[in-house]
Amino acid sequence: MTTATEPGYADLPRLISLMTGDDKHSAAAESTVDVLWVLYDRVLDVTPENFREPDRDRFLLSKGHGPMAYYAVLTAKGFLDEAELPTWSDPVSRLGHHPDRRRVPGVEISSGSLGHGLPIAFGTALGLRARGLTGPKVVTLVGDAELDEGSNHEAIVVAARAGLENLTAVVIDNQSSTRGWPGGIARRFAVEGWETRTVPGRDHDALYDAFTTAHPGRPLAVVAVVEPKG
């Protein structure tokens, strides 16, 4: 008699390999896989059972192009069935090249049009506060090049002024931005009043500590540094 076991981190490369046909964005998936795993495995309180509950944690994938790692993690955590993965990007599949919140369980926002995740996360955290829900975490994952979008900078400024302690932005730094930022990515957030932490983006314990160490009274920016794109 054998007992089925829940897929783990070691299964993610195999799950990702079931989704083929988008080589252009494979690097986008590879750069995010460790952050996604740590969030869903050790940080976020969001499950297939509670993802519609008001007091769940929220994860918003702003870096929505090339969501293979996202779908793989959702599969490992029971939101999706593994049998669906090979159908991704088919016209009849609910797993598109950009995740669709109306079709994929557990997906908070339809994304892939860059620059939207952080502003939406800011609005989500503000809305939760207005409803008296200060416990749920709101985490958004953005790419370093995506920070070139002006809407992100408006959100960076206002979120710190609002003292949104339950808001976290994790920036995947694979050195793909066009011009970069004086003093580095973390400084762009720090000068506006965010708590900032820069860690290796493949180090699960360092990521966990960065996400879970207290930062009272202000939002958190975690810069996860991975190998350069390409």
C-alpha positions as semicolon CSV with decimal commas, in nm:
position;residue;x (nm);y (nm);z (nm)
1;M;0,000;0,000;0,000
2;T;0,131;0,344;-0,092
3;T;0,030;0,678;0,051
4;A;0,010;0,985;-0,172
5;T;0,223;1,273;-0,049
6;E;0,175;1,641;-0,112
7;P;0,417;1,778;-0,373
8;G;0,705;1,978;-0,229
9;Y;0,972;2,220;-0,342
10;A;1,166;1,942;-0,515
11;D;0,866;1,876;-0,739
12;L;0,845;2,229;-0,876
13;P;1,090;2,184;-1,169
14;R;0,890;1,883;-1,285
15;L;0,560;2,069;-1,253
16;I;0,700;2,368;-1,442
17;S;0,830;2,138;-1,717
18;L;0,473;2,027;-1,789
19;M;0,401;2,377;-1,924
20;T;0,572;2,427;-2,258
21;G;0,557;2,675;-2,543
22;D;0,660;3,004;-2,382
23;D;1,039;2,998;-2,386
24;K;1,048;3,378;-2,399
25;H;0,917;3,401;-2,042
26;S;1,080;3,095;-1,888
27;A;1,336;3,320;-1,715
28;A;1,052;3,512;-1,550
29;A;0,925;3,188;-1,398
30;E;1,268;3,071;-1,289
31;S;1,347;3,399;-1,115
32;T;1,037;3,384;-0,893
33;V;1,011;3,018;-0,794
34;D;1,194;3,037;-0,459
35;V;1,014;3,348;-0,337
36;L;0,678;3,199;-0,435
37;W;0,753;2,875;-0,255
38;V;0,862;3,043;0,070
39;L;0,555;3,265;0,069
40;Y;0,304;2,987;0,010
41;D;0,482;2,725;0,219
42;R;0,589;2,927;0,523
43;V;0,449;3,281;0,528
44;L;0,100;3,327;0,384
45;D;-0,221;3,206;0,544
46;V;-0,408;3,128;0,223
47;T;-0,524;2,779;0,128
48;P;-0,774;2,613;-0,106
49;E;-1,009;2,605;0,191
50;N;-0,991;2,971;0,298
51;F;-0,904;3,168;-0,017
52;R;-1,249;3,325;-0,027
53;E;-1,254;3,422;0,342
54;P;-1,226;3,794;0,428
55;D;-0,945;3,740;0,679
56;R;-0,717;3,543;0,441
57;D;-0,376;3,675;0,344
58;R;-0,356;3,815;-0,009
59;F;-0,084;3,750;-0,267
60;L;-0,082;3,963;-0,583
61;L;0,147;3,856;-0,867
62;S;0,226;4,178;-1,050
63;K;0,502;4,005;-1,248
64;G;0,230;3,811;-1,425
65;H;0,401;3,732;-1,755
66;G;0,537;3,378;-1,759
67;P;0,338;3,247;-1,460
68;M;0,461;2,887;-1,485
69;A;0,624;2,892;-1,140
70;Y;0,308;3,046;-0,993
71;Y;0,088;2,773;-1,139
72;A;0,335;2,508;-1,019
73;V;0,327;2,640;-0,661
74;L;-0,053;2,667;-0,668
75;T;-0,062;2,305;-0,785
76;A;0,174;2,190;-0,510
77;K;-0,048;2,362;-0,254
78;G;-0,371;2,208;-0,383
79;F;-0,532;2,499;-0,567
80;L;-0,490;2,328;-0,905
81;D;-0,479;1,971;-1,029
82;E;-0,151;1,859;-1,187
83;A;-0,342;1,718;-1,484
84;E;-0,431;2,074;-1,586
85;L;-0,074;2,192;-1,626
86;P;-0,005;2,040;-1,971
87;T;-0,314;2,220;-2,106
88;W;-0,183;2,564;-2,017
89;S;-0,222;2,832;-2,286
90;D;-0,464;2,614;-2,486
91;P;-0,773;2,808;-2,595
92;V;-0,994;2,594;-2,370
93;S;-0,760;2,602;-2,070
94;R;-0,814;2,833;-1,773
95;L;-0,436;2,856;-1,734
96;G;-0,334;3,141;-1,962
97;H;-0,003;3,313;-2,030
98;H;-0,125;3,570;-1,778
99;P;-0,317;3,451;-1,467
100;D;-0,689;3,527;-1,464
101;R;-0,855;3,587;-1,126
102;R;-1,194;3,488;-1,263
103;R;-1,079;3,143;-1,370
104;V;-0,790;3,028;-1,150
105;P;-0,866;2,952;-0,784
106;G;-0,646;3,144;-0,543
107;V;-0,543;3,412;-0,793
108;E;-0,618;3,757;-0,651
109;I;-0,564;3,972;-0,961
110;S;-0,547;3,926;-1,337
111;S;-0,197;4,046;-1,416
112;G;0,076;4,067;-1,674
113;S;0,024;4,430;-1,772
114;L;0,318;4,556;-1,572
115;G;0,303;4,824;-1,308
116;H;-0,036;4,739;-1,160
117;G;0,034;4,500;-0,874
118;L;0,180;4,740;-0,619
119;P;-0,089;5,009;-0,663
120;I;-0,360;4,742;-0,635
121;A;-0,191;4,594;-0,329
122;F;-0,180;4,940;-0,171
123;G;-0,552;4,984;-0,236
124;T;-0,622;4,634;-0,101
125;A;-0,435;4,701;0,224
126;L;-0,608;5,036;0,261
127;G;-0,947;4,876;0,199
128;L;-0,881;4,606;0,458
129;R;-0,793;4,874;0,713
130;A;-1,117;5,057;0,638
131;R;-1,306;4,735;0,711
132;G;-1,122;4,684;1,039
133;L;-0,924;4,387;0,904
134;T;-0,569;4,466;1,013
135;G;-0,449;4,107;1,045
136;P;-0,434;3,983;0,684
137;K;-0,105;4,033;0,505
138;V;-0,101;4,180;0,154
139;V;0,205;4,076;-0,047
140;T;0,278;4,171;-0,406
141;L;0,563;4,042;-0,622
142;V;0,710;4,281;-0,879
143;G;1,007;4,268;-1,112
144;D;1,296;4,513;-1,097
145;A;1,231;4,635;-1,452
146;E;0,864;4,676;-1,365
147;L;0,960;4,949;-1,119
148;D;1,021;5,172;-1,421
149;E;0,642;5,211;-1,438
150;G;0,532;5,541;-1,281
151;S;0,229;5,394;-1,105
152;N;0,463;5,198;-0,881
153;H;0,638;5,511;-0,762
154;E;0,311;5,678;-0,669
155;A;0,220;5,373;-0,461
156;I;0,564;5,367;-0,296
157;V;0,521;5,727;-0,182
158;V;0,166;5,703;-0,051
159;A;0,187;5,358;0,115
160;A;0,458;5,466;0,356
161;R;0,276;5,789;0,442
162;A;-0,029;5,576;0,525
163;G;0,175;5,350;0,754
164;L;0,046;5,029;0,595
165;E;0,226;4,776;0,811
166;N;0,041;4,481;0,654
167;L;0,175;4,562;0,303
168;T;0,483;4,389;0,162
169;A;0,639;4,442;-0,181
170;V;0,892;4,179;-0,286
171;V;1,106;4,285;-0,580
172;I;1,280;4,019;-0,786
173;D;1,614;4,172;-0,883
174;N;1,757;3,994;-1,185
175;Q;1,922;4,312;-1,317
176;S;1,678;4,354;-1,604
177;S;1,582;4,715;-1,544
178;T;1,682;4,965;-1,809
179;R;1,874;5,217;-1,596
180;G;1,851;5,107;-1,234
181;W;1,823;5,340;-0,933
182;P;2,085;5,550;-0,754
183;G;2,185;5,360;-0,442
184;G;1,999;5,046;-0,546
185;I;1,640;4,924;-0,539
186;A;1,603;4,918;-0,161
187;R;1,696;5,285;-0,135
188;R;1,405;5,378;-0,364
189;F;1,170;5,244;-0,098
190;A;1,373;5,349;0,207
191;V;1,378;5,718;0,121
192;E;0,997;5,716;0,126
193;G;0,981;5,553;0,469
194;W;0,957;5,180;0,396
195;E;1,138;4,913;0,596
196;T;1,376;4,747;0,348
197;R;1,564;4,418;0,341
198;T;1,786;4,285;0,062
199;V;1,848;3,910;0,063
200;P;1,961;3,632;-0,172
201;G;1,655;3,530;-0,368
202;R;1,738;3,158;-0,352
203;D;1,800;3,143;0,024
204;H;1,475;3,018;0,178
205;D;1,569;3,090;0,539
206;A;1,688;3,443;0,456
207;L;1,366;3,508;0,265
208;Y;1,154;3,374;0,552
209;D;1,333;3,594;0,806
210;A;1,296;3,898;0,580
211;F;0,923;3,840;0,539
212;T;0,846;3,765;0,904
213;T;1,066;3,995;1,113
214;A;0,850;4,276;1,253
215;H;0,843;4,620;1,090
216;P;0,595;4,816;1,304
217;G;0,420;5,117;1,157
218;R;0,545;5,097;0,801
219;P;0,529;4,877;0,491
220;L;0,804;4,634;0,400
221;A;1,008;4,602;0,080
222;V;1,209;4,282;0,032
223;V;1,457;4,284;-0,256
224;A;1,529;3,925;-0,360
225;V;1,850;3,917;-0,562
226;V;1,882;3,635;-0,817
227;E;2,118;3,567;-1,106
228;P;2,110;3,822;-1,390
229;K;1,851;3,760;-1,661
230;G;2,005;3,579;-1,957
